[in-house]
Coordinates of C-alpha atoms (C1' of nucleotides) in Angstrom, one line a residue:
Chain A
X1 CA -6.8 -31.2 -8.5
X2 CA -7.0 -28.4 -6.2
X3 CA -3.5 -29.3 -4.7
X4 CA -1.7 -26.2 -5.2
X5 CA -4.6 -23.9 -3.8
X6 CA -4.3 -26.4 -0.6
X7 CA -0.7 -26.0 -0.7
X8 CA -1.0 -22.6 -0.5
X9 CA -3.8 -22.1 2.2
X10 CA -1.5 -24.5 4.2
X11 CA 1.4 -23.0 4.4
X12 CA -0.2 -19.9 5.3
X13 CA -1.9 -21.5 8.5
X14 CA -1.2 -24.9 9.5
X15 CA -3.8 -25.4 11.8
X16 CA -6.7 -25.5 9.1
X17 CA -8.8 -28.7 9.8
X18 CA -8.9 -31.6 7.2
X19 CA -12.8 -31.7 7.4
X20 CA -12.3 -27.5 5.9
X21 CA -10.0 -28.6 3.1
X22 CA -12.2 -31.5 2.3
X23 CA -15.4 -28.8 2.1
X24 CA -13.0 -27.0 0.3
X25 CA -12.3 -29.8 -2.1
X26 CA -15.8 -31.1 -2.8
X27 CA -16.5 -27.6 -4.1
X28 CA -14.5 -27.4 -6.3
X29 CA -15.6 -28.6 -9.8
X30 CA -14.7 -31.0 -12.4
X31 CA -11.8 -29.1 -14.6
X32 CA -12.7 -28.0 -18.0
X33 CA -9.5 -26.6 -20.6
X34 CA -9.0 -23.2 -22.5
X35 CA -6.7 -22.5 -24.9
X36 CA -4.4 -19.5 -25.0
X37 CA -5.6 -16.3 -25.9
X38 CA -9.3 -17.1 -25.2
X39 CA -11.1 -14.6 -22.3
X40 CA -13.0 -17.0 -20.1
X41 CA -14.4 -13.7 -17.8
X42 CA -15.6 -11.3 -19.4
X43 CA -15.6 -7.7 -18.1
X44 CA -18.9 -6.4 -16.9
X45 CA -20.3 -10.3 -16.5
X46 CA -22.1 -11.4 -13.3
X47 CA -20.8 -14.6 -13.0
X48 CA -22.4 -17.6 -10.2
X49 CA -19.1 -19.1 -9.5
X50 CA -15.2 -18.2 -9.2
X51 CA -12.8 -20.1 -11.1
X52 CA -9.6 -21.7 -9.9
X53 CA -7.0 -21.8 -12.2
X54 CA -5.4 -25.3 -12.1
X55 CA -2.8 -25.0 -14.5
X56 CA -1.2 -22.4 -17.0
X57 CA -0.8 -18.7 -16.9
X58 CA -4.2 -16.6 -17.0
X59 CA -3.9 -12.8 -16.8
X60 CA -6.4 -10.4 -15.4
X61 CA -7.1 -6.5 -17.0
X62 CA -9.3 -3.5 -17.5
X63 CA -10.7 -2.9 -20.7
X64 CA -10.8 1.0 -20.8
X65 CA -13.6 2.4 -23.4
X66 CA -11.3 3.4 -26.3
X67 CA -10.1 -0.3 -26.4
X68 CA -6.9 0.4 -24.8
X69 CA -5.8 -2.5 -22.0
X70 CA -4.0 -3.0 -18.9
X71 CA -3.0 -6.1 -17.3
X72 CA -3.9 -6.3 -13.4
X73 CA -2.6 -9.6 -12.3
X74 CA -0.7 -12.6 -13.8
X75 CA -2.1 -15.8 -12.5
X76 CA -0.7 -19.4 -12.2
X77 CA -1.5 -22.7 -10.7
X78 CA -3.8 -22.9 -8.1
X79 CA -4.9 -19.0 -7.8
X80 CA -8.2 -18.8 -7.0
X81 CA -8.6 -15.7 -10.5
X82 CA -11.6 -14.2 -9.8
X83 CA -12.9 -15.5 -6.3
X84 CA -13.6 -11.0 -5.5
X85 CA -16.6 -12.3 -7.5
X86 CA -18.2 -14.0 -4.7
X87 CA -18.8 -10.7 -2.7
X88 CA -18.7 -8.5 -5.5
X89 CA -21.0 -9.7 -7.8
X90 CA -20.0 -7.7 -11.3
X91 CA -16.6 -8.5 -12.7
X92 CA -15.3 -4.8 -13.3
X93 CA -12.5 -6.7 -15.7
X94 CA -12.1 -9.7 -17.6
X95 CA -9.6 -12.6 -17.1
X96 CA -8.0 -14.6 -20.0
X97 CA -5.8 -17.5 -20.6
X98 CA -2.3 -16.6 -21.7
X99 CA -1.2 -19.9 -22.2
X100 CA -3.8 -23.3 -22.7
X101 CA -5.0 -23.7 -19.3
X102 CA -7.1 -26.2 -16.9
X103 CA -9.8 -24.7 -14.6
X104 CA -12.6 -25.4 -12.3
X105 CA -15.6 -23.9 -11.4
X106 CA -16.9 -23.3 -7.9
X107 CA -20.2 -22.5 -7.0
X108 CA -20.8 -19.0 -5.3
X109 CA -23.7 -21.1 -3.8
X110 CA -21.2 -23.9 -2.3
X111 CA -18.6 -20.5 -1.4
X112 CA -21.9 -19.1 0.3
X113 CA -22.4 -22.2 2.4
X114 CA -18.5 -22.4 3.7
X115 CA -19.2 -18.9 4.6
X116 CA -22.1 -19.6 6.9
X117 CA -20.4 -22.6 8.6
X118 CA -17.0 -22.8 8.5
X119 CA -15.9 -19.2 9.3
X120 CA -12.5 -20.1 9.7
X121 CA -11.9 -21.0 6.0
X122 CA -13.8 -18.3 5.0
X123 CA -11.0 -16.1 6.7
X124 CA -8.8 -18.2 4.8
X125 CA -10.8 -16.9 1.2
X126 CA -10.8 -13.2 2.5
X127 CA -7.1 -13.5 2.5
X128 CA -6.4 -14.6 -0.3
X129 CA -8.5 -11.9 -2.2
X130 CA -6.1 -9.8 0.1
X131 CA -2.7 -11.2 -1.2
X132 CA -4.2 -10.5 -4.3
X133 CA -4.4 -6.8 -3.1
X134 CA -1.2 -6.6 -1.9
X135 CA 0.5 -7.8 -5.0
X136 CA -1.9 -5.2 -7.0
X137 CA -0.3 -2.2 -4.6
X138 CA 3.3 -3.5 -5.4
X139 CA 2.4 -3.3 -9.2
X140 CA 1.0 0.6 -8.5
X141 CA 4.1 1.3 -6.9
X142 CA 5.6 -0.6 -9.6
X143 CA 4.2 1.4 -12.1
X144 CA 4.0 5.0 -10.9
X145 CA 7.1 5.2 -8.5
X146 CA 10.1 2.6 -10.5
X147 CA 12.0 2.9 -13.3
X148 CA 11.2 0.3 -16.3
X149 CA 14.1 -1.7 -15.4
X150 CA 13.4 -1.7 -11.6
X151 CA 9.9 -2.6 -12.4
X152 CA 10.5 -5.3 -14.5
X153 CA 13.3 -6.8 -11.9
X154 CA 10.3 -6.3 -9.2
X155 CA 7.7 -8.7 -11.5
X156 CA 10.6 -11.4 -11.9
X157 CA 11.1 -11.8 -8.6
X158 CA 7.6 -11.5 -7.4
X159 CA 7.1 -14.2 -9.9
X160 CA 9.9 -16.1 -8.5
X161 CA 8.9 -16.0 -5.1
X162 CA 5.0 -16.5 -6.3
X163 CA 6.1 -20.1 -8.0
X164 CA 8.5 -20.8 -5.4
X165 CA 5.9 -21.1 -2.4
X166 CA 3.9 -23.4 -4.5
X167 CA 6.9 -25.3 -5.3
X168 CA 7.4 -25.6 -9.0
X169 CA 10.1 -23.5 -8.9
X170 CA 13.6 -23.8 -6.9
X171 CA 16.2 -21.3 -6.1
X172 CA 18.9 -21.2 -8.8
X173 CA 17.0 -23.3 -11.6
X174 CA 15.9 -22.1 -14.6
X175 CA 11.3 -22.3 -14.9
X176 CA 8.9 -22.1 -17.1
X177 CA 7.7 -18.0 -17.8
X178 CA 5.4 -19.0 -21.3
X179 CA 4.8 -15.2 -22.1
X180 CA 5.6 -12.9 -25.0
X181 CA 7.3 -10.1 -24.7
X182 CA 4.1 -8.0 -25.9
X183 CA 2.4 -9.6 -22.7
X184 CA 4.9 -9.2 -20.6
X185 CA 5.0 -5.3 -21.5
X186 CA 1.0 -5.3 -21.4
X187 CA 1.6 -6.1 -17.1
X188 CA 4.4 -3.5 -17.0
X189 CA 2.6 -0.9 -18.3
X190 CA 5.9 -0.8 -21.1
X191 CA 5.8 -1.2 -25.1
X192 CA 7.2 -4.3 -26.0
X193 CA 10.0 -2.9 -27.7
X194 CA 11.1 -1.8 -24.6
X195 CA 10.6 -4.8 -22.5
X196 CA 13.3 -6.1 -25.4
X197 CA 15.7 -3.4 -24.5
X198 CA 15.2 -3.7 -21.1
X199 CA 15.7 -7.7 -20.6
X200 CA 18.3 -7.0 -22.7
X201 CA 20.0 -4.5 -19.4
X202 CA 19.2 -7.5 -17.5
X203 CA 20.8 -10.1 -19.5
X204 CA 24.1 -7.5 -20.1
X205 CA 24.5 -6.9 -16.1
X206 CA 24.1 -10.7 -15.5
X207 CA 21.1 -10.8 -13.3
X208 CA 18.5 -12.5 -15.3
X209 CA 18.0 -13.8 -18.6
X210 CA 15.2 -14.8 -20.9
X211 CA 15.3 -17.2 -23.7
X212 CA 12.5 -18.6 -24.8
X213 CA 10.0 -19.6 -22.4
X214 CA 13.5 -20.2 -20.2
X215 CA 13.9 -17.7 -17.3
X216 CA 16.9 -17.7 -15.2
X217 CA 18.0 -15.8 -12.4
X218 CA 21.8 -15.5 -12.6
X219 CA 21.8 -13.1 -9.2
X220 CA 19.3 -13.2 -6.9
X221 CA 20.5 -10.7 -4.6
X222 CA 21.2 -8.3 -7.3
X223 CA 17.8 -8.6 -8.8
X224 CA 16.1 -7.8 -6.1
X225 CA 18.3 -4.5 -4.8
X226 CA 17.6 -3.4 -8.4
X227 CA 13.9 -4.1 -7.5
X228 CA 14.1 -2.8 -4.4
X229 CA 11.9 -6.2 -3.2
X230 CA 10.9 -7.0 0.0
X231 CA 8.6 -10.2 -0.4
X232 CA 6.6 -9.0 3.1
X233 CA 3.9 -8.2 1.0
X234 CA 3.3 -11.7 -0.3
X235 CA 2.3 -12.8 3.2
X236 CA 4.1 -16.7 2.7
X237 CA 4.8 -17.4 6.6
X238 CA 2.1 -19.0 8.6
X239 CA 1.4 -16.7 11.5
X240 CA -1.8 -16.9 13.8
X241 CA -4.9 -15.3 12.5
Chain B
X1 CA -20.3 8.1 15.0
X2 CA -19.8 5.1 12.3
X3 CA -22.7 6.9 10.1
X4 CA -21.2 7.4 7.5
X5 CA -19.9 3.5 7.5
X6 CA -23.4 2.3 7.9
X7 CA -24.6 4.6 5.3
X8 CA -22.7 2.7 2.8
X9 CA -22.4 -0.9 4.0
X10 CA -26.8 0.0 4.2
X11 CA -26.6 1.6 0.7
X12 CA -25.0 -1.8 -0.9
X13 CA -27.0 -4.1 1.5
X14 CA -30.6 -3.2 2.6
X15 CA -31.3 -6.7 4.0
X16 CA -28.9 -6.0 6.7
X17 CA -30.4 -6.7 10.0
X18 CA -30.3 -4.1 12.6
X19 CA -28.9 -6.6 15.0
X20 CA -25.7 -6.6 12.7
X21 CA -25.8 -3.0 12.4
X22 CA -25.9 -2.8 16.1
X23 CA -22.9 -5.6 16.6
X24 CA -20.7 -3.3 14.4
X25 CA -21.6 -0.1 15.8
X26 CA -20.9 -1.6 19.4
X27 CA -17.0 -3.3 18.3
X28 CA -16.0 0.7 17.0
X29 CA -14.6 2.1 20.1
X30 CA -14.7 5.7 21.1
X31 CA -13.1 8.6 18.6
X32 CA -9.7 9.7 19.0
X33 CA -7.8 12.4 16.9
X34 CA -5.1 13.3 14.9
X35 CA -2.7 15.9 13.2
X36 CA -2.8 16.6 9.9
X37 CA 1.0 14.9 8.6
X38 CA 0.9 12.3 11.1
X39 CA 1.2 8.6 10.4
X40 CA -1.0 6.6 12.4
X41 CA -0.3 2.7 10.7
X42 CA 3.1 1.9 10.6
X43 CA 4.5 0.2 7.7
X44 CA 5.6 -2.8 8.8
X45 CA 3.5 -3.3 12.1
X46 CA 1.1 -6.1 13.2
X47 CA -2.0 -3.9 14.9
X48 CA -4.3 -5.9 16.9
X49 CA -7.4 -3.5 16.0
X50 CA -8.2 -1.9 12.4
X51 CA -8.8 1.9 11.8
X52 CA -12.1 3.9 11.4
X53 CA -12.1 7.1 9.6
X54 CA -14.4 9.5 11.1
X55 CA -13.9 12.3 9.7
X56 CA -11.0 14.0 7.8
X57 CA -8.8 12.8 4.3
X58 CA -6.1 10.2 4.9
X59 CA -4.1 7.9 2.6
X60 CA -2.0 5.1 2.3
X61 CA 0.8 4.7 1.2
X62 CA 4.4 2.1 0.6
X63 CA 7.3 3.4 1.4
X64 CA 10.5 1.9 -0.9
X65 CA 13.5 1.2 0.8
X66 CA 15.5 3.8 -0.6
X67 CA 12.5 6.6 0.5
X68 CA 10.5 7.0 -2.4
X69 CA 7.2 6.9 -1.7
X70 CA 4.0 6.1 -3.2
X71 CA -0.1 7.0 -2.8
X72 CA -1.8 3.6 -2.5
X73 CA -5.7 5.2 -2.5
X74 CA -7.3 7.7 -0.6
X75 CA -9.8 7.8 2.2
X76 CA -12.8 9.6 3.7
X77 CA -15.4 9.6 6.4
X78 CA -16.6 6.0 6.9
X79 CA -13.7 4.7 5.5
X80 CA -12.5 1.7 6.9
X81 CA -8.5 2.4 6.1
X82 CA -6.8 -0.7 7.3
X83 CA -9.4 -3.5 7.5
X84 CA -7.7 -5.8 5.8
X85 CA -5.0 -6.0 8.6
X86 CA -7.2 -8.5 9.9
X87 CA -6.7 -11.4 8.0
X88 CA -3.3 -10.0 6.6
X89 CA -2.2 -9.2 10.2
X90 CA 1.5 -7.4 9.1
X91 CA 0.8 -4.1 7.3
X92 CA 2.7 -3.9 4.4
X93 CA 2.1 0.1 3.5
X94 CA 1.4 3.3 5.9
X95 CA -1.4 5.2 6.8
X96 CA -1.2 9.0 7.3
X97 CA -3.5 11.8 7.9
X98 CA -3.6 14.4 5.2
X99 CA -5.8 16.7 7.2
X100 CA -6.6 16.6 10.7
X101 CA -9.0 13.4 11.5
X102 CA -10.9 12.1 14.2
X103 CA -10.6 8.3 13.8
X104 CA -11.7 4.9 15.9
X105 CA -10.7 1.7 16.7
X106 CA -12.1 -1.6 16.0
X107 CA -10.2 -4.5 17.7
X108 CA -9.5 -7.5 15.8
X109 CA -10.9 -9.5 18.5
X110 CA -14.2 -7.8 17.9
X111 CA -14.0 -8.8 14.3
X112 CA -12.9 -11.8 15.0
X113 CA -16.2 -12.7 16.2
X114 CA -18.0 -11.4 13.9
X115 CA -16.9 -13.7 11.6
X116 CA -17.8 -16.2 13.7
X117 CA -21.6 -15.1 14.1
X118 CA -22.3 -13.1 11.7
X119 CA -21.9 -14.8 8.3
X120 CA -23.6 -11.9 6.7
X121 CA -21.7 -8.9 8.2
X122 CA -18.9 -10.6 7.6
X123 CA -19.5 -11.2 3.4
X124 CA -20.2 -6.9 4.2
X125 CA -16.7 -6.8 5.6
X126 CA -15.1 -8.6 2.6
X127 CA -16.8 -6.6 0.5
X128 CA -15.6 -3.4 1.7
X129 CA -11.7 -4.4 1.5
X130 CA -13.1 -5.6 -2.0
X131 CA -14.0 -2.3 -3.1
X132 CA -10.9 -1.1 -1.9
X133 CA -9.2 -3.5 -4.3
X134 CA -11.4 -2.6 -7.3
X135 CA -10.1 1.1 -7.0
X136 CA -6.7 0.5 -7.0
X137 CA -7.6 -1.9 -9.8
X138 CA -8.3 2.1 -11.5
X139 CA -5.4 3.5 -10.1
X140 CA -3.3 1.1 -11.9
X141 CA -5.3 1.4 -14.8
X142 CA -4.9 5.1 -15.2
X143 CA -1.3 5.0 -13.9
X144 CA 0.0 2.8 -16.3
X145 CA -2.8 3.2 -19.1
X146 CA -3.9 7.0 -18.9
X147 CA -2.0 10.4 -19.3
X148 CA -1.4 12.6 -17.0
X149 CA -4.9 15.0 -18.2
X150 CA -6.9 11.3 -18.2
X151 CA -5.9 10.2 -14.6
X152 CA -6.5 13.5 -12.9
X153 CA -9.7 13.6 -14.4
X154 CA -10.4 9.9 -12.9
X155 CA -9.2 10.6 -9.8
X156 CA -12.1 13.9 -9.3
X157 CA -14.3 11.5 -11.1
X158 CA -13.9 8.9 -8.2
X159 CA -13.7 11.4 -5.3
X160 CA -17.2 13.2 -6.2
X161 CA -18.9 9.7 -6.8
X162 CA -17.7 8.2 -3.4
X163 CA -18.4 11.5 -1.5
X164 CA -21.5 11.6 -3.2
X165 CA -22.7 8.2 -1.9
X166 CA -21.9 9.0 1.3
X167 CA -24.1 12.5 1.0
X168 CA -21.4 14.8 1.4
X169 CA -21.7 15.9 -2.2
X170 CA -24.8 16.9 -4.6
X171 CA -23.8 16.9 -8.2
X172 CA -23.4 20.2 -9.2
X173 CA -22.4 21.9 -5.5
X174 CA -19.0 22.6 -4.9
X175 CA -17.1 20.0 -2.4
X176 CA -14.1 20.5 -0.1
X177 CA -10.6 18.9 -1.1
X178 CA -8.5 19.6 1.4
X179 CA -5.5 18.1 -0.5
X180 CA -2.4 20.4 -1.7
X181 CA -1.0 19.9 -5.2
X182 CA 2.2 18.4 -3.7
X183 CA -0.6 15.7 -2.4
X184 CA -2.8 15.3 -5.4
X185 CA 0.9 14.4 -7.1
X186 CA 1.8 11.7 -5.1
X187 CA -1.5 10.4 -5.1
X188 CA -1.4 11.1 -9.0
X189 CA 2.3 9.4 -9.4
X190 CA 3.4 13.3 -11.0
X191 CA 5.1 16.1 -9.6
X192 CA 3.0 18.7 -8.1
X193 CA 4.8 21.0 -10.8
X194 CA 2.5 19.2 -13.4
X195 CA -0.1 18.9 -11.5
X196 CA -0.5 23.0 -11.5
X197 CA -0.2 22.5 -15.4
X198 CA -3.0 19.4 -15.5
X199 CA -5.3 21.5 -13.3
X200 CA -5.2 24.6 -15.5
X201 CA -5.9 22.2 -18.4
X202 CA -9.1 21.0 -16.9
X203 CA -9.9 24.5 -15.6
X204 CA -9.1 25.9 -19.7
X205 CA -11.5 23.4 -20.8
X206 CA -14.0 24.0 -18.4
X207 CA -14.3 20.9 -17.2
X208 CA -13.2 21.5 -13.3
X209 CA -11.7 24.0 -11.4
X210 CA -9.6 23.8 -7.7
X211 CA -9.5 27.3 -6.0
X212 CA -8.1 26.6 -2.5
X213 CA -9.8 23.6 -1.2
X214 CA -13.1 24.5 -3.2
X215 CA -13.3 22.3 -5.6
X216 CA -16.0 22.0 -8.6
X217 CA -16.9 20.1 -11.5
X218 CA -18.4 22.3 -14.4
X219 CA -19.0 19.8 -16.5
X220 CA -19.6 16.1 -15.4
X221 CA -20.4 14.8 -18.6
X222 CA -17.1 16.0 -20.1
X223 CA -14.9 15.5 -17.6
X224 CA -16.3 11.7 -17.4
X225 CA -15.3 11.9 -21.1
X226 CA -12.1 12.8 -21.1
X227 CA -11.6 10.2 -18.0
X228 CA -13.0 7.5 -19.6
X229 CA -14.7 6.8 -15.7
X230 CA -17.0 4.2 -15.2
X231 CA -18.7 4.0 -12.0
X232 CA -19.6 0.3 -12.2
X233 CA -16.6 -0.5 -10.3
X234 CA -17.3 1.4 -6.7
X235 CA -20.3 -1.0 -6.4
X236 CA -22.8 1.3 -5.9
X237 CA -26.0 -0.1 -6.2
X238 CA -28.2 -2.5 -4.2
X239 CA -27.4 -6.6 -5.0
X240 CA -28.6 -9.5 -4.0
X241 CA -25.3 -11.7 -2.5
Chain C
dC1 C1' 9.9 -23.6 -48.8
dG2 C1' 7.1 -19.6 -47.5
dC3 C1' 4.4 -17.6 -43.8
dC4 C1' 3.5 -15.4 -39.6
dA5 C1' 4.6 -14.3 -34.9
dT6 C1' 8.3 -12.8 -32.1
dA7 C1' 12.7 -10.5 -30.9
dT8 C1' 16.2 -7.1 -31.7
dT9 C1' 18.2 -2.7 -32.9
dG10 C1' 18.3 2.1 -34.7
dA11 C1' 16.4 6.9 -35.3
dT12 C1' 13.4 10.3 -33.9
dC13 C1' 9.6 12.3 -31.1
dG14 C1' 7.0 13.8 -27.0
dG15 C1' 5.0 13.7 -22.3
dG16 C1' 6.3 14.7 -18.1
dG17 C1' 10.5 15.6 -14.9
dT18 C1' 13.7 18.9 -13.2
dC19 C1' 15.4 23.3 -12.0
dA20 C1' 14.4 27.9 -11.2
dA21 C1' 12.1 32.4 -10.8
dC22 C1' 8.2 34.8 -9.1
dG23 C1' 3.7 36.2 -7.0
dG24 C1' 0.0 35.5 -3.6
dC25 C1' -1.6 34.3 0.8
dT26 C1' -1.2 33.6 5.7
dG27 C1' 0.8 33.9 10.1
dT28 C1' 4.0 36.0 13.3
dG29 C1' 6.5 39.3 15.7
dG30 C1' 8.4 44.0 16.2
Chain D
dC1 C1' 0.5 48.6 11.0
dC2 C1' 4.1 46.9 8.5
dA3 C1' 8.2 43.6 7.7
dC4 C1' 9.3 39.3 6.8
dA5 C1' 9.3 34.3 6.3
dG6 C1' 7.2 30.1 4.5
dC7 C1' 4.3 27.6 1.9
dC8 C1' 1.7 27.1 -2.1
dG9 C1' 0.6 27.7 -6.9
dT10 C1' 2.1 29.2 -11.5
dT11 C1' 5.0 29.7 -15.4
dG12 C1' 9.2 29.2 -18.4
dA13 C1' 13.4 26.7 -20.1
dC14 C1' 15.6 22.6 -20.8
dC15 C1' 16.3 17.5 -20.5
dC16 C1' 15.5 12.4 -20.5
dC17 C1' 13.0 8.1 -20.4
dG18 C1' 10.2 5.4 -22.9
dA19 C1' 6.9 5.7 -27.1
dT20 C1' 6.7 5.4 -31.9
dC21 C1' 8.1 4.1 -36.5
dA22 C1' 10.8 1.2 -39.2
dA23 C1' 14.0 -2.2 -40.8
dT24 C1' 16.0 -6.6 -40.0
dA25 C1' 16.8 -11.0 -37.9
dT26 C1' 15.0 -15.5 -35.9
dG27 C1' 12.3 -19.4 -35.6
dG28 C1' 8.3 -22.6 -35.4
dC29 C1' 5.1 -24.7 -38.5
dG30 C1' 2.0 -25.7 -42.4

DNA sequence: CGCCATATTGATCGGGGTCAACGGCTGTGG
DNA sequence: CCACAGCCGTTGACCCCGATCAATATGGCG
């Protein structure tokens, strides 16, 4: 249920114990489904647990005053969405599901406990609200510092790389990206008239292309010198901490 | 000498017990300085301690590879600038001093054990790197969602507030911002061309004015207005967690 | 078949970048 | 004490990337 999460806190240190990712488990709470479109955290709630997004695509964003929106994160399976709750307390922005997705709830109570005793895994939860941090630097760069074509190159292949580690994506195959072009200019900070133009460079320079819900990257290496990436950031070896 | 740290982490936390207080205050080792322009994280390194700002402004920031560069956030006295370099160990961005700073070491060791004894301290610690997080969340946000006039007005909005909390700033007394135009822009994401045309905007309006590094807000209210600024997110208040 | 969301393409507009000139302030050396 | 150099801030002229507005496919679904 929780597999991908595991798979994810595992290859980012092998030497957590079985008896953490069992605690780790048993919090974790029966899933519940949302469809598409729905906000299932609302901006300004104080919320008593986190959720972990088991499957589908759930984006994160600020609500400014005037109604205008801007997309933080994009989530997929197994990110823990909103576990900055825990310590944090009120949700300074809302999450909502972009495709139908499955959660779970877990407990800040049962996060609280793991905290007093297994301090280990509670390293483990810090860094994951700091990957999320990292990612969110590279999408400031992103969006004050590149061009709308290098910043759109830099989300494919942070996506790439972000579905790779958890293994539902292999290098050279086509996968599943389930979003609109309005919600992919919503995280780029672009009008969606110009995400059109510029998947349309993209497709015309034979790097990456976009049909459907299809994405394919035709040229991995050209991709990311466009994007200037360096996948550092996304911290996927396992190194002692 | 980590006043201005326990002011805050006190100001969020009142139920923090001395004996915590006194386990941080004896991991920050003793103040060294620095030179205004000077880069004291490397990109790219793996420290074995995280950084306290004493005193002074510094900022972070990601270098691209082809040597564009970009503001990440901005710090101040009690600023811990690089404590999430514990659990992320490789440092994916730079810090540099924008004026001259005295600033201390903690080792990781030292927090490290904290984690291990002091479930509470440690929730603090998350915290902080949390809040951290939650301002960059703004920075994107006015980045990607505001104009130019919007995000400079944010920007003053969150400098006053945080130097505020830590008692450096009374609302309606000037405050020092040591910070040329050249550095406002890169924290800004615009040359420092527009920021000299941004600033006479705000100062036309009567909103805030930058003489030197005096700067002042004339009118709070409107300048909040016109930044759409929020404080909810700098987690200011006194919550149970 | 008609409806609505989505994608594409063209024409025009504007915010902020770029380039350049100039003035004020500070520090330094004759 | 003045001459000069450098940095910083200000202002003007012009340009370009991406927004805006609008028309036209395309395609899933009742």
């Amino acid at each position: 249920m929780s597999a991908y999460l595991i798979r994810r806190l595992t290859l980012r240190d092998s030497s957590l114990s079985p008896t953490s990712l069992q605690r780790l488990q048993s919090a974790v709470q029966a899933p519940t489904t949302v469809k598409a479109g729905t906000v299932f955290v609302q901006q300004g709630s104080r919320p008593s647990h986190s959720t972990l997004l088991v499957s589908g695509w759930a984006s994160r964003f600020v609500a400014l005053p005037d109604g205008r929106r801007q997309t933080l994160a994009l989530h997929i399976n197994g990110d823990f969405v909103d576990l900055h709750s825990f310590p944090l307390k009120t949700m300074d922005h809302g999450v909502a599901a972009l495709s139908d997705c499955i959660i779970s709830a877990v407990n800040h109570d049962a996060l609280r406990e793991i905290t007093e005793t297994d301090p280990h895994l509670a390293r483990m939860l810090w860094l994951l609200t700091l990957i999320d941090a990292a990612i969110l630097r590279q999408w400031l760069a992103s969006s004050a510092a590149r061009s709308s074509l290098e910043h759109t190159a830099h989300l494919i292949c942070e996506l790439s790389t972000r579905l790779q580690v958890i293994g539902v994506h292999r290098p050279g195959d086509a996968f599943e990206l389930p979003l609109s072009q309005q919600q992919l200019g919503e995280a780029l900070g672009i009008t969606s008239v110009h995400v059109s133009r510029t998947l349309g460079v993209l497709r015309e320079r034979e790097l990456f292309t976009l049909r459907g819900s299809q994405a394919r990257i035709l040229d991995w290496e050209g991709l990311k010198g466009v994007a200037q990436f360096d996948p550092t950031y996304l911290t996927l070896v396992d190194e002692p901490r």
